Coordinates of C-alpha atoms in Angstrom, one line a residue:
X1 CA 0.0 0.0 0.0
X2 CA 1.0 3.4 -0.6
X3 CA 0.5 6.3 2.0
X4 CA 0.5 10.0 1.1
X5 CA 0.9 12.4 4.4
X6 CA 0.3 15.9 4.0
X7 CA 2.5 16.6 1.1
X8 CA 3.6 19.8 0.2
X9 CA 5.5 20.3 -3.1
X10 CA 7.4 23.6 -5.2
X11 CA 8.6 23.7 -8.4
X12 CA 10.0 26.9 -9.8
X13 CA 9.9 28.5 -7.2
X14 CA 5.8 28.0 -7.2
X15 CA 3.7 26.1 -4.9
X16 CA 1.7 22.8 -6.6
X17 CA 0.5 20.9 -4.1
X18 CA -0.9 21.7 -0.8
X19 CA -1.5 19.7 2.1
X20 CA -2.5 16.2 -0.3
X21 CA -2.8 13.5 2.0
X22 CA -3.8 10.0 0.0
X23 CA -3.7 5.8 0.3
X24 CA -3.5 3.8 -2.4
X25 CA -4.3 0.2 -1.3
X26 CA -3.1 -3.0 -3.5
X27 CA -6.1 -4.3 -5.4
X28 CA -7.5 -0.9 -6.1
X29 CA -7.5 1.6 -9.2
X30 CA -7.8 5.2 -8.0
X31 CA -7.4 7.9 -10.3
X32 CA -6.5 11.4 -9.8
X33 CA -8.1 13.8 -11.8
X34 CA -8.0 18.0 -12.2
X35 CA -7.9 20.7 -14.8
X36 CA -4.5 21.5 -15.9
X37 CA -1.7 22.8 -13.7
X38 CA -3.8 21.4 -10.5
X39 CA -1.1 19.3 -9.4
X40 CA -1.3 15.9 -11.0
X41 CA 1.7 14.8 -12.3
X42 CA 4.0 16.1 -9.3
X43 CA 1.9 14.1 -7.4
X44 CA 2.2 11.2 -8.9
X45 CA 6.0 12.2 -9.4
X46 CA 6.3 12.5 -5.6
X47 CA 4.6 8.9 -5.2
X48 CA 6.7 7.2 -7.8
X49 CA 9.8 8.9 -5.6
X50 CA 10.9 10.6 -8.5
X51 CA 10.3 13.9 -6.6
X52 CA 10.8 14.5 -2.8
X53 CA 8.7 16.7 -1.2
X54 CA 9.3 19.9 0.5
X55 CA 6.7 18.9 3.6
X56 CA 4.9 15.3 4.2
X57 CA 6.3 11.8 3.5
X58 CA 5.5 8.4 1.1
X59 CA 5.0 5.4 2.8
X60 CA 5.3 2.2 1.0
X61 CA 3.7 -0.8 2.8
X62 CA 4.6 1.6 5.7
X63 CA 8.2 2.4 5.0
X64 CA 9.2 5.8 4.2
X65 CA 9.7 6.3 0.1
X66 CA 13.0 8.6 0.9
X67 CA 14.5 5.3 2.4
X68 CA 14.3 3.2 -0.1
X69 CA 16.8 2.8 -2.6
X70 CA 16.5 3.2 -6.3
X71 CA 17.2 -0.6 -7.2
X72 CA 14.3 -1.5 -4.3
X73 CA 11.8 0.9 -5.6
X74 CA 12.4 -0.2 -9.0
X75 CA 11.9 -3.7 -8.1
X76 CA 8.3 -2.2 -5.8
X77 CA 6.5 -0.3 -8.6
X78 CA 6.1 1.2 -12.3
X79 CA 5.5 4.4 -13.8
X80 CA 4.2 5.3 -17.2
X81 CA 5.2 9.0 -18.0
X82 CA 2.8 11.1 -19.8
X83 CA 5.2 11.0 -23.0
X84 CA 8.2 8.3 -23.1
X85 CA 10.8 8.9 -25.2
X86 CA 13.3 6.6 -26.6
X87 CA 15.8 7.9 -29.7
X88 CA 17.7 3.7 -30.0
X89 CA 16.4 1.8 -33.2
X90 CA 15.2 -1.2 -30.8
X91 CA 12.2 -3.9 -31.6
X92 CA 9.6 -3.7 -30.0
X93 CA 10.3 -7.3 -27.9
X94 CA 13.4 -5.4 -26.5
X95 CA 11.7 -2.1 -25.5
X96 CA 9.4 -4.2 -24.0
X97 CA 11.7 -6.4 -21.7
X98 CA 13.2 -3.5 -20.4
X99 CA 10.7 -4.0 -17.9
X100 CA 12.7 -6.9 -16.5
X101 CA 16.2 -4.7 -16.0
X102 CA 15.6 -5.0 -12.1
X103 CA 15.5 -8.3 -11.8
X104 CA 18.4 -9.5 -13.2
X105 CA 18.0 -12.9 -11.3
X106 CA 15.4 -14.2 -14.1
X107 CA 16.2 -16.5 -16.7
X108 CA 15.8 -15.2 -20.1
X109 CA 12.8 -18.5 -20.9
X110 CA 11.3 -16.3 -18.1
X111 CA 11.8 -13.1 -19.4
X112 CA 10.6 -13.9 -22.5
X113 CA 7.2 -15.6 -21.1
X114 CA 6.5 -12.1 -19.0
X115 CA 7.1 -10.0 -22.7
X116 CA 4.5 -12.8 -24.2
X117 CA 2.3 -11.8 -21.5
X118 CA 2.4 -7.9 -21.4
X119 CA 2.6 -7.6 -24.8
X120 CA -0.9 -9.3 -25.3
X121 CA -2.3 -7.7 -22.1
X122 CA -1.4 -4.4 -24.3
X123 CA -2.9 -5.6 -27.6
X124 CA 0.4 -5.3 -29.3
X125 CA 1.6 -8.8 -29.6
X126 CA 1.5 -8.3 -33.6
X127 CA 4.3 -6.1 -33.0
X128 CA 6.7 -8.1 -31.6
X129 CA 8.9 -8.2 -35.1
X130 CA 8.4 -4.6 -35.5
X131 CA 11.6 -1.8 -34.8
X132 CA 9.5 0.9 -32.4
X133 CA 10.8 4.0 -33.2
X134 CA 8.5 3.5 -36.5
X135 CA 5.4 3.0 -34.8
X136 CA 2.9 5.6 -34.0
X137 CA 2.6 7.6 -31.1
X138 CA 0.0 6.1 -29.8
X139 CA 1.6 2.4 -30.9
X140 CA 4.7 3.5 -28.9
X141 CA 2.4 3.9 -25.7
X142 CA 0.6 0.8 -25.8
X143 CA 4.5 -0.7 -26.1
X144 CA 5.8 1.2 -23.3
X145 CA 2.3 0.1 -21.0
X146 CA 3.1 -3.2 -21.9
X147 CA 7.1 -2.4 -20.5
X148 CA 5.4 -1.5 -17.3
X149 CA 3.5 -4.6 -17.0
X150 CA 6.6 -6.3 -17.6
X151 CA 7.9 -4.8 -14.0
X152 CA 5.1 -5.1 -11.8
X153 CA 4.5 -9.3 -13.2
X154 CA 8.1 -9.8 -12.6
X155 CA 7.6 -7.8 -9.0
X156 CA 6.1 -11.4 -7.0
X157 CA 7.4 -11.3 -3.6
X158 CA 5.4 -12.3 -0.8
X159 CA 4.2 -9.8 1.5
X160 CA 5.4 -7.1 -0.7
X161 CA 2.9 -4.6 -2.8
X162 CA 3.3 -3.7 -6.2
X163 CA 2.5 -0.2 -7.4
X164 CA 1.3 0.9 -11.0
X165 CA 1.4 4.5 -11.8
X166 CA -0.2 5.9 -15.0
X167 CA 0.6 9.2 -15.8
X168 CA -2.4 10.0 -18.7
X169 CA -2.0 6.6 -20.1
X170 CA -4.3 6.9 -22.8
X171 CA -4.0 10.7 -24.1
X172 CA -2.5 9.6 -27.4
X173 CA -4.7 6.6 -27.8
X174 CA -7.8 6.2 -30.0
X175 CA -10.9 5.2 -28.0
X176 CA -10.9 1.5 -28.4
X177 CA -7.2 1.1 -26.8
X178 CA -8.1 3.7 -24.2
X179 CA -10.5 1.4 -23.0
X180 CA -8.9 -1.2 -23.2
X181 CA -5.8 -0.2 -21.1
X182 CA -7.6 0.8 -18.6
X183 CA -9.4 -2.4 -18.5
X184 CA -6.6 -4.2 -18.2
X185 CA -5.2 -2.0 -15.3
X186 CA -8.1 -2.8 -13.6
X187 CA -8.2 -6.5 -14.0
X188 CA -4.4 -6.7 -13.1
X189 CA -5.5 -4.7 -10.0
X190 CA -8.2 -7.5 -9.1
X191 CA -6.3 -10.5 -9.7
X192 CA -2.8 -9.7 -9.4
X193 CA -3.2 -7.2 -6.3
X194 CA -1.9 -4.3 -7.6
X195 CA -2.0 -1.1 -6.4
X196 CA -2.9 1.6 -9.6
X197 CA -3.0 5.0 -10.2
X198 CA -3.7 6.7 -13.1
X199 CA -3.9 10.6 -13.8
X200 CA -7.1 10.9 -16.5
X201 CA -8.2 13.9 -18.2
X202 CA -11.3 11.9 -19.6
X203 CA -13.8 12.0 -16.8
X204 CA -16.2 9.3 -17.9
X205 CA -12.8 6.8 -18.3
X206 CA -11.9 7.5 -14.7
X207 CA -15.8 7.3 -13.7
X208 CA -16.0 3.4 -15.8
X209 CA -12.7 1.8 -14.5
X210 CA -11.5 3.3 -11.1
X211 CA -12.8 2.4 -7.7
X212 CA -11.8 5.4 -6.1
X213 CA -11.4 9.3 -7.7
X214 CA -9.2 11.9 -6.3
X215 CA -10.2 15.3 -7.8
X216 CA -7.6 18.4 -7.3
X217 CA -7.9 22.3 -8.2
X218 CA -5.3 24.8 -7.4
X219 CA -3.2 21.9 -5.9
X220 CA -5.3 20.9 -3.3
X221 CA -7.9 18.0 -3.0
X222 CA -11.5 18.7 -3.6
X223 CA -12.8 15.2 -2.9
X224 CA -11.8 11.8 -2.8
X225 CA -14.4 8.8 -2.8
X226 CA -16.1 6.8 -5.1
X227 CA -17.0 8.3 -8.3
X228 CA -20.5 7.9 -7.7
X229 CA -19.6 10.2 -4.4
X230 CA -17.8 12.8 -5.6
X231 CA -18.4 13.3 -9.0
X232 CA -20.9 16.2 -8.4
X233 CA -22.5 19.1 -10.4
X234 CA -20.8 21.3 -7.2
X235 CA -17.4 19.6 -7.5
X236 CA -17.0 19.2 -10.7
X237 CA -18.0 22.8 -10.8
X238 CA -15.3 23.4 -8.1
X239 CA -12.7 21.3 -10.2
X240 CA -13.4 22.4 -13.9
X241 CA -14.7 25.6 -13.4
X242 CA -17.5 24.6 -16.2
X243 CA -21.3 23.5 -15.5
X244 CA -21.7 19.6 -15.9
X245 CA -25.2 17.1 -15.4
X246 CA -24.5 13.9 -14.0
X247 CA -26.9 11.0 -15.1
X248 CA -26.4 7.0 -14.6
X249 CA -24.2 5.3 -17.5
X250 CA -26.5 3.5 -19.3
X251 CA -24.2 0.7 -19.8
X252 CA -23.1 0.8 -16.3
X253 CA -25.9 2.4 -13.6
X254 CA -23.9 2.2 -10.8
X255 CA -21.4 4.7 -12.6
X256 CA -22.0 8.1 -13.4
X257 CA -22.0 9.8 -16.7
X258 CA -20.8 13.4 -16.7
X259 CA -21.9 15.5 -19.4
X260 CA -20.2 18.9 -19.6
X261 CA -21.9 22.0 -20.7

């Protein structure tokens, strides 16, 4: 489980986050959503470890984040930045088993089943022969998602929780594939115990696939709850600064639909 106390964060020189306090447990999807510049990505930045705070800690399965080596927290969860880049002329089967670097004690016939298995969890399998840097952009993400899954399947230590973190996983993807990543975060968070979270821009995505919505403005938290809970004419209001009606999904009732003005 991940723990968020009371984080403060600057960059620049300006404040971003205010007094965020979340937990993330394993088995759950929450995702974190906000208009732009309310704090997102530094949060999840600060979770992943990538950033350290100015006030507040990260607690992984109750250890503090800024005591954990590198090696360990790459071995203990996975990020997915908004836009990966890689310039080497690699195949697409290589990008992907980067995913295994920190755990060099596998054997490649074990390496090789975990790319099998992210790569189709990804919908990319037909790539496999394919050099990545001529793929599209949206091609490249699915790869790189399937390079995360890669590091949290290999991650399968007792007792220890494995984190997935999604920063706007599915912003260059067309519908069909943004669906089904998400889907596949969420089914890996049921039956492999991860813990995930993803920062969305598309409301109704995070409303279908997460258990749990975090919703920031200004870099503080507005709500956090179930998207049924907090996925409000007032908050959204509050969030988005724009006037939205919230009806059942008629696919899904127990989810909301958000339609924005």
């Amino acid at each position: 489980m991940i723990a968020a106390e009371r984080l403060h964060c600057k960059r620049g020189g300006r404040a971003v986050l205010h007094d965020v306090s979340l937990t993330l447990a394993n088995g759950e999807v929450l995702g974190v959503l906000g208009a732009n510049g309310a704090g997102k990505s530094s949060l999840l930045a600060l979770l992943a470890g990538e950033l350290a705070p100015d006030a507040g800690r990260v607690l992984l399965d109750g250890t503090p984040l800024a005591g954990l080596p590198t090696a360990t927290l790459a071995r203990r969860r996975a990020v997915l930045p908004q836009s990966p880049t890689l310039a080497f002329d690699l195949s697409v089967a290589e990008v992907v088993a980067m995913g295994a670097y920190p755990f060099p004690e596998l054997t490649p016939g074990t390496v090789d089943e975990l790319v099998a298995r992210a790569l189709a969890l990804a919908d990319v399998a037909h790539f496999i022969d394919r050099r990545y840097p001529r793929l599209s952009g949206g091609e490249q993400q699915r790869v790189q998602f399937a390079r995360v899954l890669v590091q949290v399947l290999a991650a399968q230590q007792p007792g220890e929780g494995r984190a997935l973190l999604l920063d706007e996983p599915t912003a260059s993807l067309d519908p069909r594939h943004q669906q089904a990543l998400l889907q596949a975060a969420h089914e890996l968070a049921r039956n492999q115990g991860l813990a995930v979270l993803t920062v969305l821009h598309d409301v109704n995505l995070a409303a279908r696939w997460c258990d749990r919505l975090l919703l920031l403005a200004n870099g503080t938290t507005v709500a956090c709850g179930a998207p049924a809970d907090v996925l409000t004419p007032d908050i959204l209001q509050t969030v988005y600064q724009i006037p939205a009606a919230v009806v059942p999904h008629p696919h899904a009732p127990a989810r909301p639909l958000v339609l924005f003005d």
